[in-house]
Amino acid sequence: MVTKKVVITNPTGLHLRPAGNLCKVAMNYKSHITFNYGDNTANAKSVLSVLGACIKCGDELEFKCDGPDEEEALTAIVSAIESGLGE
């Protein structure tokens, strides 16, 4: 299992479009991908789970990837977030 903390920089947070883009990236990998925010955990492959987290600009998320392609999955997720998730 690999983990990394990332700060959301999108001005409007993770609303539908960036949440969908995050899920698209996550679904390209076989690994189980989740993120922690506060005391809660969300599935990065579920749009409803990501939207339900109500992530705002400046929030810090800790992503956890566990599986056969965990390193590549984590790198892709972090890269997508740092590039703004299509915003």
Short mmCIF file of N, CA and C in Angstrom, two decimals:
data_model
loop_
_atom_site.label_atom_id
_atom_site.label_comp_id
_atom_site.label_asym_id
_atom_site.label_seq_id
_atom_site.Cartn_x
_atom_site.Cartn_y
_atom_site.Cartn_z
N MET A 1 0.85 -1.19 0.00
CA MET A 1 0.00 0.00 0.00
C MET A 1 0.89 1.24 0.00
N VAL A 2 0.51 2.21 -0.81
CA VAL A 2 1.22 3.49 -0.88
C VAL A 2 0.23 4.61 -0.57
N THR A 3 0.73 5.68 0.06
CA THR A 3 -0.12 6.82 0.41
C THR A 3 0.59 8.12 0.07
N LYS A 4 -0.21 9.14 -0.15
CA LYS A 4 0.33 10.48 -0.38
C LYS A 4 -0.73 11.52 -0.09
N LYS A 5 -0.31 12.61 0.53
CA LYS A 5 -1.23 13.72 0.81
C LYS A 5 -1.15 14.73 -0.32
N VAL A 6 -2.34 15.24 -0.71
CA VAL A 6 -2.44 16.20 -1.80
C VAL A 6 -3.43 17.29 -1.38
N VAL A 7 -3.10 18.53 -1.72
CA VAL A 7 -4.00 19.66 -1.44
C VAL A 7 -4.77 19.99 -2.72
N ILE A 8 -6.08 20.13 -2.60
CA ILE A 8 -6.94 20.46 -3.75
C ILE A 8 -6.78 21.95 -4.06
N THR A 9 -6.44 22.25 -5.31
CA THR A 9 -6.20 23.64 -5.71
C THR A 9 -7.31 24.20 -6.60
N ASN A 10 -8.25 23.35 -7.02
CA ASN A 10 -9.36 23.84 -7.85
C ASN A 10 -10.13 24.90 -7.06
N PRO A 11 -10.35 26.07 -7.64
CA PRO A 11 -11.04 27.15 -6.92
C PRO A 11 -12.44 26.77 -6.42
N THR A 12 -13.12 25.89 -7.15
CA THR A 12 -14.48 25.50 -6.75
C THR A 12 -14.51 24.13 -6.08
N GLY A 13 -13.35 23.57 -5.79
CA GLY A 13 -13.30 22.26 -5.13
C GLY A 13 -13.64 21.14 -6.11
N LEU A 14 -14.06 19.99 -5.57
CA LEU A 14 -14.37 18.84 -6.42
C LEU A 14 -15.87 18.76 -6.68
N HIS A 15 -16.35 19.61 -7.59
CA HIS A 15 -17.74 19.52 -8.01
C HIS A 15 -17.84 18.44 -9.09
N LEU A 16 -18.93 18.32 -9.79
CA LEU A 16 -19.19 17.18 -10.67
C LEU A 16 -18.13 16.92 -11.73
N ARG A 17 -17.71 17.93 -12.46
CA ARG A 17 -16.76 17.70 -13.56
C ARG A 17 -15.40 17.21 -13.04
N PRO A 18 -14.74 17.91 -12.10
CA PRO A 18 -13.46 17.39 -11.62
C PRO A 18 -13.60 16.07 -10.85
N ALA A 19 -14.71 15.86 -10.17
CA ALA A 19 -14.93 14.59 -9.47
C ALA A 19 -15.02 13.45 -10.49
N GLY A 20 -15.72 13.70 -11.59
CA GLY A 20 -15.83 12.70 -12.66
C GLY A 20 -14.48 12.41 -13.29
N ASN A 21 -13.68 13.45 -13.48
CA ASN A 21 -12.34 13.27 -14.06
C ASN A 21 -11.44 12.47 -13.11
N LEU A 22 -11.55 12.73 -11.82
CA LEU A 22 -10.79 11.97 -10.82
C LEU A 22 -11.17 10.49 -10.88
N CYS A 23 -12.45 10.21 -10.97
CA CYS A 23 -12.93 8.83 -11.03
C CYS A 23 -12.47 8.14 -12.31
N LYS A 24 -12.46 8.86 -13.43
CA LYS A 24 -12.00 8.28 -14.69
C LYS A 24 -10.54 7.84 -14.58
N VAL A 25 -9.72 8.67 -13.96
CA VAL A 25 -8.31 8.32 -13.77
C VAL A 25 -8.20 7.09 -12.87
N ALA A 26 -8.93 7.10 -11.76
CA ALA A 26 -8.86 6.00 -10.79
C ALA A 26 -9.33 4.68 -11.40
N MET A 27 -10.33 4.72 -12.26
CA MET A 27 -10.88 3.49 -12.82
C MET A 27 -9.97 2.84 -13.87
N ASN A 28 -8.90 3.52 -14.25
CA ASN A 28 -7.93 2.93 -15.18
C ASN A 28 -7.01 1.91 -14.49
N TYR A 29 -7.13 1.78 -13.17
CA TYR A 29 -6.23 0.92 -12.41
C TYR A 29 -6.99 -0.15 -11.65
N LYS A 30 -6.33 -1.28 -11.45
CA LYS A 30 -6.95 -2.40 -10.73
C LYS A 30 -6.90 -2.19 -9.22
N SER A 31 -5.97 -1.39 -8.75
CA SER A 31 -5.79 -1.18 -7.31
C SER A 31 -7.03 -0.57 -6.67
N HIS A 32 -7.19 -0.84 -5.37
CA HIS A 32 -8.24 -0.23 -4.57
C HIS A 32 -7.75 1.17 -4.20
N ILE A 33 -8.48 2.21 -4.58
CA ILE A 33 -8.04 3.59 -4.36
C ILE A 33 -9.06 4.33 -3.51
N THR A 34 -8.61 4.80 -2.36
CA THR A 34 -9.47 5.56 -1.46
C THR A 34 -8.75 6.84 -1.05
N PHE A 35 -9.50 7.76 -0.45
CA PHE A 35 -8.85 8.93 0.14
C PHE A 35 -9.53 9.27 1.46
N ASN A 36 -8.72 9.78 2.37
CA ASN A 36 -9.20 10.22 3.67
C ASN A 36 -9.31 11.73 3.68
N TYR A 37 -10.38 12.23 4.27
CA TYR A 37 -10.57 13.66 4.47
C TYR A 37 -11.19 13.80 5.85
N GLY A 38 -10.47 14.45 6.75
CA GLY A 38 -10.95 14.50 8.13
C GLY A 38 -10.98 13.09 8.70
N ASP A 39 -12.11 12.71 9.27
CA ASP A 39 -12.27 11.38 9.85
C ASP A 39 -12.97 10.41 8.91
N ASN A 40 -13.20 10.82 7.67
CA ASN A 40 -13.96 10.01 6.73
C ASN A 40 -13.08 9.44 5.62
N THR A 41 -13.58 8.38 4.98
CA THR A 41 -12.88 7.76 3.85
C THR A 41 -13.85 7.66 2.68
N ALA A 42 -13.34 7.93 1.47
CA ALA A 42 -14.18 7.85 0.27
C ALA A 42 -13.49 6.99 -0.78
N ASN A 43 -14.30 6.35 -1.62
CA ASN A 43 -13.81 5.54 -2.72
C ASN A 43 -13.55 6.46 -3.92
N ALA A 44 -12.31 6.51 -4.39
CA ALA A 44 -11.96 7.41 -5.49
C ALA A 44 -12.53 6.96 -6.83
N LYS A 45 -13.07 5.75 -6.90
CA LYS A 45 -13.66 5.25 -8.15
C LYS A 45 -15.16 5.49 -8.22
N SER A 46 -15.74 6.10 -7.19
CA SER A 46 -17.18 6.36 -7.14
C SER A 46 -17.45 7.87 -7.16
N VAL A 47 -18.11 8.33 -8.21
CA VAL A 47 -18.43 9.77 -8.32
C VAL A 47 -19.27 10.22 -7.13
N LEU A 48 -20.24 9.42 -6.73
CA LEU A 48 -21.10 9.79 -5.59
C LEU A 48 -20.30 9.88 -4.30
N SER A 49 -19.36 8.99 -4.12
CA SER A 49 -18.51 9.01 -2.93
C SER A 49 -17.64 10.27 -2.90
N VAL A 50 -17.08 10.62 -4.06
CA VAL A 50 -16.23 11.82 -4.16
C VAL A 50 -17.08 13.08 -3.94
N LEU A 51 -18.24 13.16 -4.58
CA LEU A 51 -19.11 14.33 -4.40
C LEU A 51 -19.59 14.44 -2.96
N GLY A 52 -19.90 13.30 -2.35
CA GLY A 52 -20.39 13.29 -0.97
C GLY A 52 -19.37 13.78 0.04
N ALA A 53 -18.10 13.77 -0.36
CA ALA A 53 -17.05 14.23 0.53
C ALA A 53 -17.05 15.75 0.68
N CYS A 54 -17.69 16.46 -0.26
CA CYS A 54 -17.78 17.93 -0.23
C CYS A 54 -16.40 18.58 -0.09
N ILE A 55 -15.50 18.20 -0.98
CA ILE A 55 -14.13 18.71 -0.93
C ILE A 55 -14.07 20.12 -1.51
N LYS A 56 -13.45 21.02 -0.75
CA LYS A 56 -13.34 22.42 -1.16
C LYS A 56 -11.88 22.77 -1.46
N CYS A 57 -11.66 23.90 -2.08
CA CYS A 57 -10.32 24.37 -2.38
C CYS A 57 -9.52 24.50 -1.08
N GLY A 58 -8.30 23.99 -1.09
CA GLY A 58 -7.44 24.06 0.08
C GLY A 58 -7.53 22.85 1.00
N ASP A 59 -8.51 21.97 0.77
CA ASP A 59 -8.63 20.76 1.59
C ASP A 59 -7.48 19.80 1.27
N GLU A 60 -6.97 19.14 2.32
CA GLU A 60 -5.90 18.16 2.13
C GLU A 60 -6.49 16.76 2.18
N LEU A 61 -6.20 15.98 1.15
CA LEU A 61 -6.67 14.60 1.07
C LEU A 61 -5.49 13.67 1.14
N GLU A 62 -5.67 12.51 1.79
CA GLU A 62 -4.61 11.50 1.79
C GLU A 62 -5.10 10.32 0.96
N PHE A 63 -4.47 10.13 -0.18
CA PHE A 63 -4.84 9.02 -1.08
C PHE A 63 -4.10 7.76 -0.69
N LYS A 64 -4.82 6.63 -0.73
CA LYS A 64 -4.24 5.32 -0.45
C LYS A 64 -4.54 4.40 -1.62
N CYS A 65 -3.50 3.80 -2.16
CA CYS A 65 -3.64 2.85 -3.27
C CYS A 65 -3.08 1.51 -2.81
N ASP A 66 -3.87 0.45 -3.04
CA ASP A 66 -3.45 -0.88 -2.62
C ASP A 66 -3.80 -1.87 -3.72
N GLY A 67 -2.79 -2.46 -4.34
CA GLY A 67 -3.05 -3.42 -5.40
C GLY A 67 -1.85 -3.60 -6.30
N PRO A 68 -2.05 -4.32 -7.40
CA PRO A 68 -0.93 -4.66 -8.29
C PRO A 68 -0.29 -3.48 -9.01
N ASP A 69 -1.04 -2.41 -9.22
CA ASP A 69 -0.50 -1.24 -9.92
C ASP A 69 -0.58 0.02 -9.05
N GLU A 70 -0.38 -0.17 -7.74
CA GLU A 70 -0.58 0.93 -6.78
C GLU A 70 0.33 2.14 -7.03
N GLU A 71 1.60 1.90 -7.36
CA GLU A 71 2.52 3.02 -7.59
C GLU A 71 2.07 3.88 -8.77
N GLU A 72 1.74 3.22 -9.87
CA GLU A 72 1.30 3.96 -11.07
C GLU A 72 -0.01 4.68 -10.81
N ALA A 73 -0.92 4.04 -10.08
CA ALA A 73 -2.21 4.64 -9.78
C ALA A 73 -2.03 5.91 -8.96
N LEU A 74 -1.20 5.84 -7.93
CA LEU A 74 -0.98 7.00 -7.07
C LEU A 74 -0.33 8.14 -7.85
N THR A 75 0.63 7.82 -8.67
CA THR A 75 1.29 8.84 -9.49
C THR A 75 0.29 9.52 -10.42
N ALA A 76 -0.57 8.74 -11.06
CA ALA A 76 -1.56 9.29 -11.99
C ALA A 76 -2.58 10.17 -11.26
N ILE A 77 -3.04 9.72 -10.10
CA ILE A 77 -4.02 10.50 -9.32
C ILE A 77 -3.42 11.84 -8.90
N VAL A 78 -2.22 11.81 -8.34
CA VAL A 78 -1.57 13.04 -7.87
C VAL A 78 -1.33 13.98 -9.05
N SER A 79 -0.87 13.44 -10.17
CA SER A 79 -0.62 14.25 -11.36
C SER A 79 -1.91 14.91 -11.85
N ALA A 80 -3.00 14.15 -11.88
CA ALA A 80 -4.29 14.68 -12.33
C ALA A 80 -4.76 15.82 -11.42
N ILE A 81 -4.61 15.63 -10.12
CA ILE A 81 -5.06 16.66 -9.18
C ILE A 81 -4.19 17.91 -9.32
N GLU A 82 -2.88 17.73 -9.41
CA GLU A 82 -1.98 18.88 -9.54
C GLU A 82 -2.18 19.64 -10.85
N SER A 83 -2.70 18.95 -11.88
CA SER A 83 -2.95 19.64 -13.15
C SER A 83 -4.35 20.26 -13.20
N GLY A 84 -5.13 20.13 -12.13
CA GLY A 84 -6.42 20.80 -12.03
C GLY A 84 -7.63 19.98 -12.43
N LEU A 85 -7.45 18.70 -12.74
CA LEU A 85 -8.58 17.81 -13.09
C LEU A 85 -9.45 18.38 -14.21
N GLY A 86 -8.81 18.96 -15.22
CA GLY A 86 -9.55 19.44 -16.38
C GLY A 86 -10.22 20.80 -16.20
N GLU A 87 -9.92 21.48 -15.12
CA GLU A 87 -10.53 22.79 -14.89
C GLU A 87 -9.64 23.90 -15.41
#
